[in-house]
PDB file of N, CA and C in Angstrom:
ATOM      1  N   VAL A   1     -98.509  85.586 166.178  1.00  0.00           N
ATOM      2  CA  VAL A   1     -98.751  85.895 165.570  1.00  0.00           C
ATOM      3  C   VAL A   1     -99.244  85.309 164.106  1.00  0.00           C
ATOM      4  N   TYR A   2     -97.791  84.107 163.853  1.00  0.00           N
ATOM      5  CA  TYR A   2     -97.719  83.504 162.488  1.00  0.00           C
ATOM      6  C   TYR A   2     -99.245  82.397 162.873  1.00  0.00           C
ATOM      7  N   LEU A   3     -99.238  81.536 164.011  1.00  0.00           N
ATOM      8  CA  LEU A   3    -100.325  81.034 164.357  1.00  0.00           C
ATOM      9  C   LEU A   3    -101.659  81.086 164.582  1.00  0.00           C
ATOM     10  N   LEU A   4    -101.736  82.261 164.433  1.00  0.00           N
ATOM     11  CA  LEU A   4    -103.607  83.169 164.186  1.00  0.00           C
ATOM     12  C   LEU A   4    -103.799  83.821 162.856  1.00  0.00           C
ATOM     13  N   PHE A   5    -102.645  83.783 162.090  1.00  0.00           N
ATOM     14  CA  PHE A   5    -102.629  84.502 160.981  1.00  0.00           C
ATOM     15  C   PHE A   5    -103.306  83.021 160.348  1.00  0.00           C
ATOM     16  N   GLN A   6    -102.240  82.023 160.117  1.00  0.00           N
ATOM     17  CA  GLN A   6    -102.727  80.494 159.492  1.00  0.00           C
ATOM     18  C   GLN A   6    -104.015  79.412 160.713  1.00  0.00           C
ATOM     19  N   ALA A   7    -104.651  80.875 161.604  1.00  0.00           N
ATOM     20  CA  ALA A   7    -106.916  80.326 161.771  1.00  0.00           C
ATOM     21  C   ALA A   7    -107.316  80.678 160.818  1.00  0.00           C
ATOM     22  N   LEU A   8    -107.097  81.946 160.715  1.00  0.00           N
ATOM     23  CA  LEU A   8    -108.115  82.948 160.297  1.00  0.00           C
ATOM     24  C   LEU A   8    -107.367  82.311 158.970  1.00  0.00           C
ATOM     25  N   ARG A   9    -106.237  81.648 158.049  1.00  0.00           N
ATOM     26  CA  ARG A   9    -106.490  81.236 156.364  1.00  0.00           C
ATOM     27  C   ARG A   9    -107.779  80.173 156.301  1.00  0.00           C
ATOM     28  N   GLN A  10    -106.779  79.350 157.719  1.00  0.00           N
ATOM     29  CA  GLN A  10    -107.867  77.838 157.681  1.00  0.00           C
ATOM     30  C   GLN A  10    -109.755  78.178 157.632  1.00  0.00           C
ATOM     31  N   ILE A  11    -109.634  78.704 158.494  1.00  0.00           N
ATOM     32  CA  ILE A  11    -111.179  78.971 158.876  1.00  0.00           C
ATOM     33  C   ILE A  11    -112.035  79.600 157.661  1.00  0.00           C
ATOM     34  N   THR A  12    -111.091  80.623 156.452  1.00  0.00           N
ATOM     35  CA  THR A  12    -111.834  81.116 155.352  1.00  0.00           C
ATOM     36  C   THR A  12    -111.714  80.941 154.280  1.00  0.00           C
ATOM     37  N   GLN A  13    -110.422  79.789 154.109  1.00  0.00           N
ATOM     38  CA  GLN A  13    -109.867  78.559 153.372  1.00  0.00           C
ATOM     39  C   GLN A  13    -111.918  77.294 153.544  1.00  0.00           C
ATOM     40  N   ARG A  14    -111.960  77.228 154.523  1.00  0.00           N
ATOM     41  CA  ARG A  14    -113.196  75.947 154.658  1.00  0.00           C
ATOM     42  C   ARG A  14    -114.290  77.318 154.385  1.00  0.00           C
ATOM     43  N   THR A  15    -114.793  78.546 154.804  1.00  0.00           N
ATOM     44  CA  THR A  15    -116.001  78.794 154.184  1.00  0.00           C
ATOM     45  C   THR A  15    -116.350  79.177 152.692  1.00  0.00           C
ATOM     46  N   ILE A  16    -115.107  78.901 152.181  1.00  0.00           N
ATOM     47  CA  ILE A  16    -114.724  79.729 150.638  1.00  0.00           C
ATOM     48  C   ILE A  16    -115.063  77.908 149.898  1.00  0.00           C
ATOM     49  N   SER A  17    -114.432  77.215 149.934  1.00  0.00           N
ATOM     50  CA  SER A  17    -114.868  76.213 149.441  1.00  0.00           C
ATOM     51  C   SER A  17    -115.569  75.139 149.917  1.00  0.00           C
ATOM     52  N   SER A  18    -116.257  75.665 151.734  1.00  0.00           N
ATOM     53  CA  SER A  18    -117.384  74.671 151.572  1.00  0.00           C
ATOM     54  C   SER A  18    -118.871  75.038 151.301  1.00  0.00           C
ATOM     55  N   ALA A  19    -118.673  76.803 151.221  1.00  0.00           N
ATOM     56  CA  ALA A  19    -120.211  77.239 150.664  1.00  0.00           C
ATOM     57  C   ALA A  19    -121.043  76.338 149.104  1.00  0.00           C
ATOM     58  N   SER A  20    -123.011  76.572 150.267  1.00  0.00           N
ATOM     59  CA  SER A  20    -123.482  75.793 148.585  1.00  0.00           C
ATOM     60  C   SER A  20    -123.012  76.491 147.180  1.00  0.00           C
ATOM     61  N   ARG A  21    -123.074  76.589 145.634  1.00  0.00           N
ATOM     62  CA  ARG A  21    -123.019  76.623 144.734  1.00  0.00           C
ATOM     63  C   ARG A  21    -124.113  76.961 144.288  1.00  0.00           C
ATOM     64  N   ARG A  22    -124.417  77.470 143.836  1.00  0.00           N
ATOM     65  CA  ARG A  22    -126.001  77.476 142.972  1.00  0.00           C
ATOM     66  C   ARG A  22    -125.527  77.464 141.516  1.00  0.00           C
ATOM     67  N   GLN A  23    -126.067  76.058 140.942  1.00  0.00           N
ATOM     68  CA  GLN A  23    -125.881  76.153 139.112  1.00  0.00           C
ATOM     69  C   GLN A  23    -127.183  76.998 138.835  1.00  0.00           C
ATOM     70  N   PHE A  24    -126.584  78.637 137.325  1.00  0.00           N
ATOM     71  CA  PHE A  24    -127.392  79.605 137.449  1.00  0.00           C
ATOM     72  C   PHE A  24    -127.460  78.855 135.760  1.00  0.00           C
ATOM     73  N   ALA A  25    -128.825  78.504 135.534  1.00  0.00           N
ATOM     74  CA  ALA A  25    -128.684  78.278 134.202  1.00  0.00           C
ATOM     75  C   ALA A  25    -128.706  79.175 132.819  1.00  0.00           C
ATOM     76  N   ASN A  26    -127.554  78.964 131.451  1.00  0.00           N
ATOM     77  CA  ASN A  26    -127.324  79.812 130.886  1.00  0.00           C
ATOM     78  C   ASN A  26    -127.886  79.344 129.571  1.00  0.00           C
ATOM     79  N   ARG A  27    -128.747  81.762 129.870  1.00  0.00           N
ATOM     80  CA  ARG A  27    -130.015  81.915 129.153  1.00  0.00           C
ATOM     81  C   ARG A  27    -129.386  82.581 128.408  1.00  0.00           C
ATOM     82  N   VAL A  28    -127.590  83.079 128.060  1.00  0.00           N
ATOM     83  CA  VAL A  28    -127.512  83.649 127.399  1.00  0.00           C
ATOM     84  C   VAL A  28    -128.587  83.231 125.498  1.00  0.00           C
ATOM     85  N   SER A  29    -128.586  82.040 124.774  1.00  0.00           N
ATOM     86  CA  SER A  29    -128.951  82.580 123.655  1.00  0.00           C
ATOM     87  C   SER A  29    -130.576  82.827 123.625  1.00  0.00           C
ATOM     88  N   GLU A  30    -131.238  82.817 125.286  1.00  0.00           N
ATOM     89  CA  GLU A  30    -131.883  83.032 124.984  1.00  0.00           C
ATOM     90  C   GLU A  30    -132.589  84.964 125.339  1.00  0.00           C
ATOM     91  N   ASN A  31    -131.630  86.012 125.789  1.00  0.00           N
ATOM     92  CA  ASN A  31    -130.637  86.612 125.412  1.00  0.00           C
ATOM     93  C   ASN A  31    -131.067  87.291 124.147  1.00  0.00           C
ATOM     94  N   GLN A  32    -130.054  87.161 123.648  1.00  0.00           N
ATOM     95  CA  GLN A  32    -129.445  87.215 121.903  1.00  0.00           C
ATOM     96  C   GLN A  32    -130.493  87.174 120.968  1.00  0.00           C
ATOM     97  N   LYS A  33    -131.506  85.955 121.457  1.00  0.00           N
ATOM     98  CA  LYS A  33    -133.410  85.898 120.261  1.00  0.00           C
ATOM     99  C   LYS A  33    -133.751  87.406 120.868  1.00  0.00           C
ATOM    100  N   LEU A  34    -134.256  87.751 122.296  1.00  0.00           N
ATOM    101  CA  LEU A  34    -134.631  88.538 122.259  1.00  0.00           C
ATOM    102  C   LEU A  34    -133.916  89.588 121.871  1.00  0.00           C
ATOM    103  N   PHE A  35    -132.848  89.953 122.246  1.00  0.00           N
ATOM    104  CA  PHE A  35    -132.342  91.542 121.496  1.00  0.00           C
ATOM    105  C   PHE A  35    -131.896  91.632 120.581  1.00  0.00           C
ATOM    106  N   GLN A  36    -131.944  90.321 119.221  1.00  0.00           N
ATOM    107  CA  GLN A  36    -132.190  90.494 117.896  1.00  0.00           C
ATOM    108  C   GLN A  36    -133.585  90.307 117.009  1.00  0.00           C
ATOM    109  N   GLU A  37    -133.903  89.710 118.522  1.00  0.00           N
ATOM    110  CA  GLU A  37    -135.264  90.364 117.172  1.00  0.00           C
ATOM    111  C   GLU A  37    -135.850  92.145 117.155  1.00  0.00           C
ATOM    112  N   ASP A  38    -136.735  91.271 115.824  1.00  0.00           N
ATOM    113  CA  ASP A  38    -136.470  93.573 114.901  1.00  0.00           C
ATOM    114  C   ASP A  38    -137.624  93.457 115.517  1.00  0.00           C
ATOM    115  N   ASN A  39    -138.662  94.222 116.380  1.00  0.00           N
ATOM    116  CA  ASN A  39    -139.786  94.305 116.893  1.00  0.00           C
ATOM    117  C   ASN A  39    -140.415  96.090 117.189  1.00  0.00           C
ATOM    118  N   GLY A  40    -138.603  96.603 115.858  1.00  0.00           N
ATOM    119  CA  GLY A  40    -139.804  98.472 116.546  1.00  0.00           C
ATOM    120  C   GLY A  40    -138.448  99.066 117.464  1.00  0.00           C
ATOM    121  N   LEU A  41    -138.533  98.051 119.025  1.00  0.00           N
ATOM    122  CA  LEU A  41    -138.178  98.952 120.057  1.00  0.00           C
ATOM    123  C   LEU A  41    -136.755  98.690 119.853  1.00  0.00           C
ATOM    124  N   PRO A  42    -135.664 100.237 120.490  1.00  0.00           N
ATOM    125  CA  PRO A  42    -134.470 100.095 120.597  1.00  0.00           C
ATOM    126  C   PRO A  42    -133.975  99.433 122.058  1.00  0.00           C
ATOM    127  N   VAL A  43    -132.708  98.932 121.562  1.00  0.00           N
ATOM    128  CA  VAL A  43    -132.128  98.032 122.406  1.00  0.00           C
ATOM    129  C   VAL A  43    -132.569  98.443 123.807  1.00  0.00           C
ATOM    130  N   HIS A  44    -132.179  99.840 124.469  1.00  0.00           N
ATOM    131  CA  HIS A  44    -131.955 100.170 125.705  1.00  0.00           C
ATOM    132  C   HIS A  44    -134.042 100.231 126.295  1.00  0.00           C
ATOM    133  N   LEU A  45    -134.202  99.527 125.240  1.00  0.00           N
ATOM    134  CA  LEU A  45    -135.909  99.853 125.711  1.00  0.00           C
ATOM    135  C   LEU A  45    -136.663  97.735 125.709  1.00  0.00           C
ATOM    136  N   LYS A  46    -135.584  96.659 125.414  1.00  0.00           N
ATOM    137  CA  LYS A  46    -136.653  95.680 124.716  1.00  0.00           C
ATOM    138  C   LYS A  46    -136.980  94.728 126.250  1.00  0.00           C
ATOM    139  N   GLY A  47    -135.507  95.017 126.793  1.00  0.00           N
ATOM    140  CA  GLY A  47    -136.208  94.428 128.283  1.00  0.00           C
ATOM    141  C   GLY A  47    -137.777  94.251 129.010  1.00  0.00           C
ATOM    142  N   GLY A  48    -137.836  95.128 128.635  1.00  0.00           N
ATOM    143  CA  GLY A  48    -139.594  95.726 129.181  1.00  0.00           C
ATOM    144  C   GLY A  48    -139.736  95.731 129.635  1.00  0.00           C
ATOM    145  N   ALA A  49    -141.023  95.668 130.998  1.00  0.00           N
ATOM    146  CA  ALA A  49    -141.570  97.048 132.105  1.00  0.00           C
ATOM    147  C   ALA A  49    -139.863  97.571 132.538  1.00  0.00           C
ATOM    148  N   LYS A  50    -138.992  97.206 133.260  1.00  0.00           N
ATOM    149  CA  LYS A  50    -138.139  97.519 134.111  1.00  0.00           C
ATOM    150  C   LYS A  50    -137.822  98.380 133.479  1.00  0.00           C
ATOM    151  N   ASP A  51    -136.930  97.758 131.734  1.00  0.00           N
ATOM    152  CA  ASP A  51    -136.375  98.827 131.524  1.00  0.00           C
ATOM    153  C   ASP A  51    -136.626 100.443 130.821  1.00  0.00           C
ATOM    154  N   SER A  52    -138.323 100.025 130.604  1.00  0.00           N
ATOM    155  CA  SER A  52    -138.836 101.130 130.181  1.00  0.00           C
ATOM    156  C   SER A  52    -139.106 102.312 132.172  1.00  0.00           C
ATOM    157  N   VAL A  53    -139.191 101.720 133.026  1.00  0.00           N
ATOM    158  CA  VAL A  53    -139.354 102.721 133.981  1.00  0.00           C
ATOM    159  C   VAL A  53    -137.568 103.827 134.827  1.00  0.00           C
ATOM    160  N   LEU A  54    -136.970 102.765 134.478  1.00  0.00           N
ATOM    161  CA  LEU A  54    -135.389 103.232 134.616  1.00  0.00           C
ATOM    162  C   LEU A  54    -135.161 104.369 133.570  1.00  0.00           C
ATOM    163  N   TYR A  55    -135.275 104.521 132.026  1.00  0.00           N
ATOM    164  CA  TYR A  55    -135.401 105.331 131.063  1.00  0.00           C
ATOM    165  C   TYR A  55    -135.505 106.557 131.635  1.00  0.00           C
ATOM    166  N   ARG A  56    -136.877 106.308 131.947  1.00  0.00           N
ATOM    167  CA  ARG A  56    -137.506 107.389 132.529  1.00  0.00           C
ATOM    168  C   ARG A  56    -137.354 108.036 132.799  1.00  0.00           C
ATOM    169  N   THR A  57    -137.629 107.286 134.275  1.00  0.00           N
ATOM    170  CA  THR A  57    -136.976 108.315 135.752  1.00  0.00           C
ATOM    171  C   THR A  57    -135.760 108.884 134.977  1.00  0.00           C
ATOM    172  N   THR A  58    -135.125 108.307 134.326  1.00  0.00           N
ATOM    173  CA  THR A  58    -133.698 108.382 134.040  1.00  0.00           C
ATOM    174  C   THR A  58    -134.264 110.196 133.546  1.00  0.00           C
ATOM    175  N   THR A  59    -134.203 109.691 132.170  1.00  0.00           N
ATOM    176  CA  THR A  59    -135.101 110.772 131.665  1.00  0.00           C
ATOM    177  C   THR A  59    -135.607 112.357 132.367  1.00  0.00           C
ATOM    178  N   GLY A  60    -136.406 111.949 133.227  1.00  0.00           N
ATOM    179  CA  GLY A  60    -136.731 112.757 133.999  1.00  0.00           C
ATOM    180  C   GLY A  60    -136.274 113.993 135.366  1.00  0.00           C
ATOM    181  N   LEU A  61    -135.358 112.741 135.475  1.00  0.00           N
ATOM    182  CA  LEU A  61    -134.145 113.389 136.459  1.00  0.00           C
ATOM    183  C   LEU A  61    -133.447 114.307 135.273  1.00  0.00           C
ATOM    184  N   ALA A  62    -132.861 114.136 134.419  1.00  0.00           N
ATOM    185  CA  ALA A  62    -131.649 114.472 133.635  1.00  0.00           C
ATOM    186  C   ALA A  62    -132.691 116.179 133.326  1.00  0.00           C
ATOM    187  N   VAL A  63    -133.674 115.954 132.667  1.00  0.00           N
ATOM    188  CA  VAL A  63    -134.439 117.361 132.540  1.00  0.00           C
ATOM    189  C   VAL A  63    -135.125 118.110 133.770  1.00  0.00           C
ATOM    190  N   PHE A  64    -135.270 117.580 134.789  1.00  0.00           N
ATOM    191  CA  PHE A  64    -135.242 118.284 136.038  1.00  0.00           C
ATOM    192  C   PHE A  64    -133.382 118.864 136.136  1.00  0.00           C
ATOM    193  N   GLY A  65    -132.566 118.203 136.304  1.00  0.00           N
ATOM    194  CA  GLY A  65    -131.220 118.848 136.615  1.00  0.00           C
ATOM    195  C   GLY A  65    -131.284 119.550 135.759  1.00  0.00           C
ATOM    196  N   THR A  66    -131.853 120.310 134.312  1.00  0.00           N
ATOM    197  CA  THR A  66    -131.037 120.866 133.194  1.00  0.00           C
ATOM    198  C   THR A  66    -131.946 121.888 133.706  1.00  0.00           C
ATOM    199  N   MET A  67    -133.091 122.458 134.165  1.00  0.00           N
ATOM    200  CA  MET A  67    -133.690 123.271 134.218  1.00  0.00           C
ATOM    201  C   MET A  67    -133.485 123.275 136.119  1.00  0.00           C
ATOM    202  N   TYR A  68    -133.211 123.037 136.964  1.00  0.00           N
ATOM    203  CA  TYR A  68    -132.861 122.840 138.093  1.00  0.00           C
ATOM    204  C   TYR A  68    -131.378 124.220 137.815  1.00  0.00           C
ATOM    205  N   ALA A  69    -130.423 123.481 137.402  1.00  0.00           N
ATOM    206  CA  ALA A  69    -128.950 124.396 136.631  1.00  0.00           C
ATOM    207  C   ALA A  69    -129.104 125.738 136.047  1.00  0.00           C
ATOM    208  N   LEU A  70    -130.502 125.849 134.742  1.00  0.00           N
ATOM    209  CA  LEU A  70    -130.776 126.720 133.793  1.00  0.00           C
ATOM    210  C   LEU A  70    -131.221 127.891 134.741  1.00  0.00           C
ATOM    211  N   TYR A  71    -131.854 127.526 136.113  1.00  0.00           N
ATOM    212  CA  TYR A  71    -132.520 128.830 136.314  1.00  0.00           C
ATOM    213  C   TYR A  71    -132.193 128.709 137.699  1.00  0.00           C
ATOM    214  N   TYR A  72    -131.113 128.506 138.336  1.00  0.00           N
ATOM    215  CA  TYR A  72    -129.466 129.297 139.562  1.00  0.00           C
ATOM    216  C   TYR A  72    -128.841 129.795 138.457  1.00  0.00           C
ATOM    217  N   LEU A  73    -128.398 129.594 137.505  1.00  0.00           N
ATOM    218  CA  LEU A  73    -127.778 130.202 136.411  1.00  0.00           C
ATOM    219  C   LEU A  73    -128.774 131.428 135.934  1.00  0.00           C
ATOM    220  N   LEU A  74    -129.951 131.505 135.959  1.00  0.00           N
ATOM    221  CA  LEU A  74    -130.656 132.869 135.289  1.00  0.00           C
ATOM    222  C   LEU A  74    -130.525 133.742 136.949  1.00  0.00           C
ATOM    223  N   VAL A  75    -130.820 133.408 138.584  1.00  0.00           N
ATOM    224  CA  VAL A  75    -130.953 133.757 139.501  1.00  0.00           C
ATOM    225  C   VAL A  75    -129.832 133.699 139.812  1.00  0.00           C
ATOM    226  N   SER A  76    -128.839 133.433 139.475  1.00  0.00           N
ATOM    227  CA  SER A  76    -127.246 134.271 139.811  1.00  0.00           C
ATOM    228  C   SER A  76    -126.387 135.179 139.077  1.00  0.00           C
ATOM    229  N   SER A  77    -127.518 135.847 137.666  1.00  0.00           N
ATOM    230  CA  SER A  77    -127.386 136.367 136.661  1.00  0.00           C
ATOM    231  C   SER A  77    -127.596 137.394 137.227  1.00  0.00           C
ATOM    232  N   MET A  78    -128.557 137.683 138.017  1.00  0.00           N
ATOM    233  CA  MET A  78    -129.435 139.273 138.512  1.00  0.00           C
ATOM    234  C   MET A  78    -127.967 139.497 138.988  1.00  0.00           C
ATOM    235  N   PRO A  79    -128.107 140.785 139.288  1.00  0.00           N
ATOM    236  CA  PRO A  79    -127.625 141.807 140.785  1.00  0.00           C
ATOM    237  C   PRO A  79    -128.464 141.463 141.739  1.00  0.00           C
ATOM    238  N   LYS A  80    -127.865 141.927 143.046  1.00  0.00           N
ATOM    239  CA  LYS A  80    -128.237 141.640 143.678  1.00  0.00           C
ATOM    240  C   LYS A  80    -129.311 142.772 144.620  1.00  0.00           C
ATOM    241  N   LYS A  81    -129.924 142.678 145.043  1.00  0.00           N
ATOM    242  CA  LYS A  81    -130.747 143.880 145.499  1.00  0.00           C
ATOM    243  C   LYS A  81    -129.975 144.572 146.695  1.00  0.00           C
ATOM    244  N   PRO A  82    -130.253 146.121 146.427  1.00  0.00           N
ATOM    245  CA  PRO A  82    -128.982 146.879 147.437  1.00  0.00           C
ATOM    246  C   PRO A  82    -130.107 146.558 149.654  1.00  0.00           C
ATOM    247  N   ASN A  83    -129.886 146.495 150.187  1.00  0.00           N
ATOM    248  CA  ASN A  83    -130.693 146.794 151.565  1.00  0.00           C
ATOM    249  C   ASN A  83    -131.404 147.493 152.135  1.00  0.00           C
TER     250      ASN A  83
END
């Protein structure tokens, strides 16, 4: 059992340490300029079209969920019809 554990540990260490690492560019300052720009947009829409789609989808789902809940509240408040 100990040898199996040692072998697994060596394999995982090699796999993790030999994995190629991509260097990501530091774009924090670019994003800070974008979000601090005074262009009249709220901060949750400054990301562009993707943010706009996410905002509208979330709003639509919230409105649909509210209407759905109100409908079933109305249906459940009505007395049942006798058979």
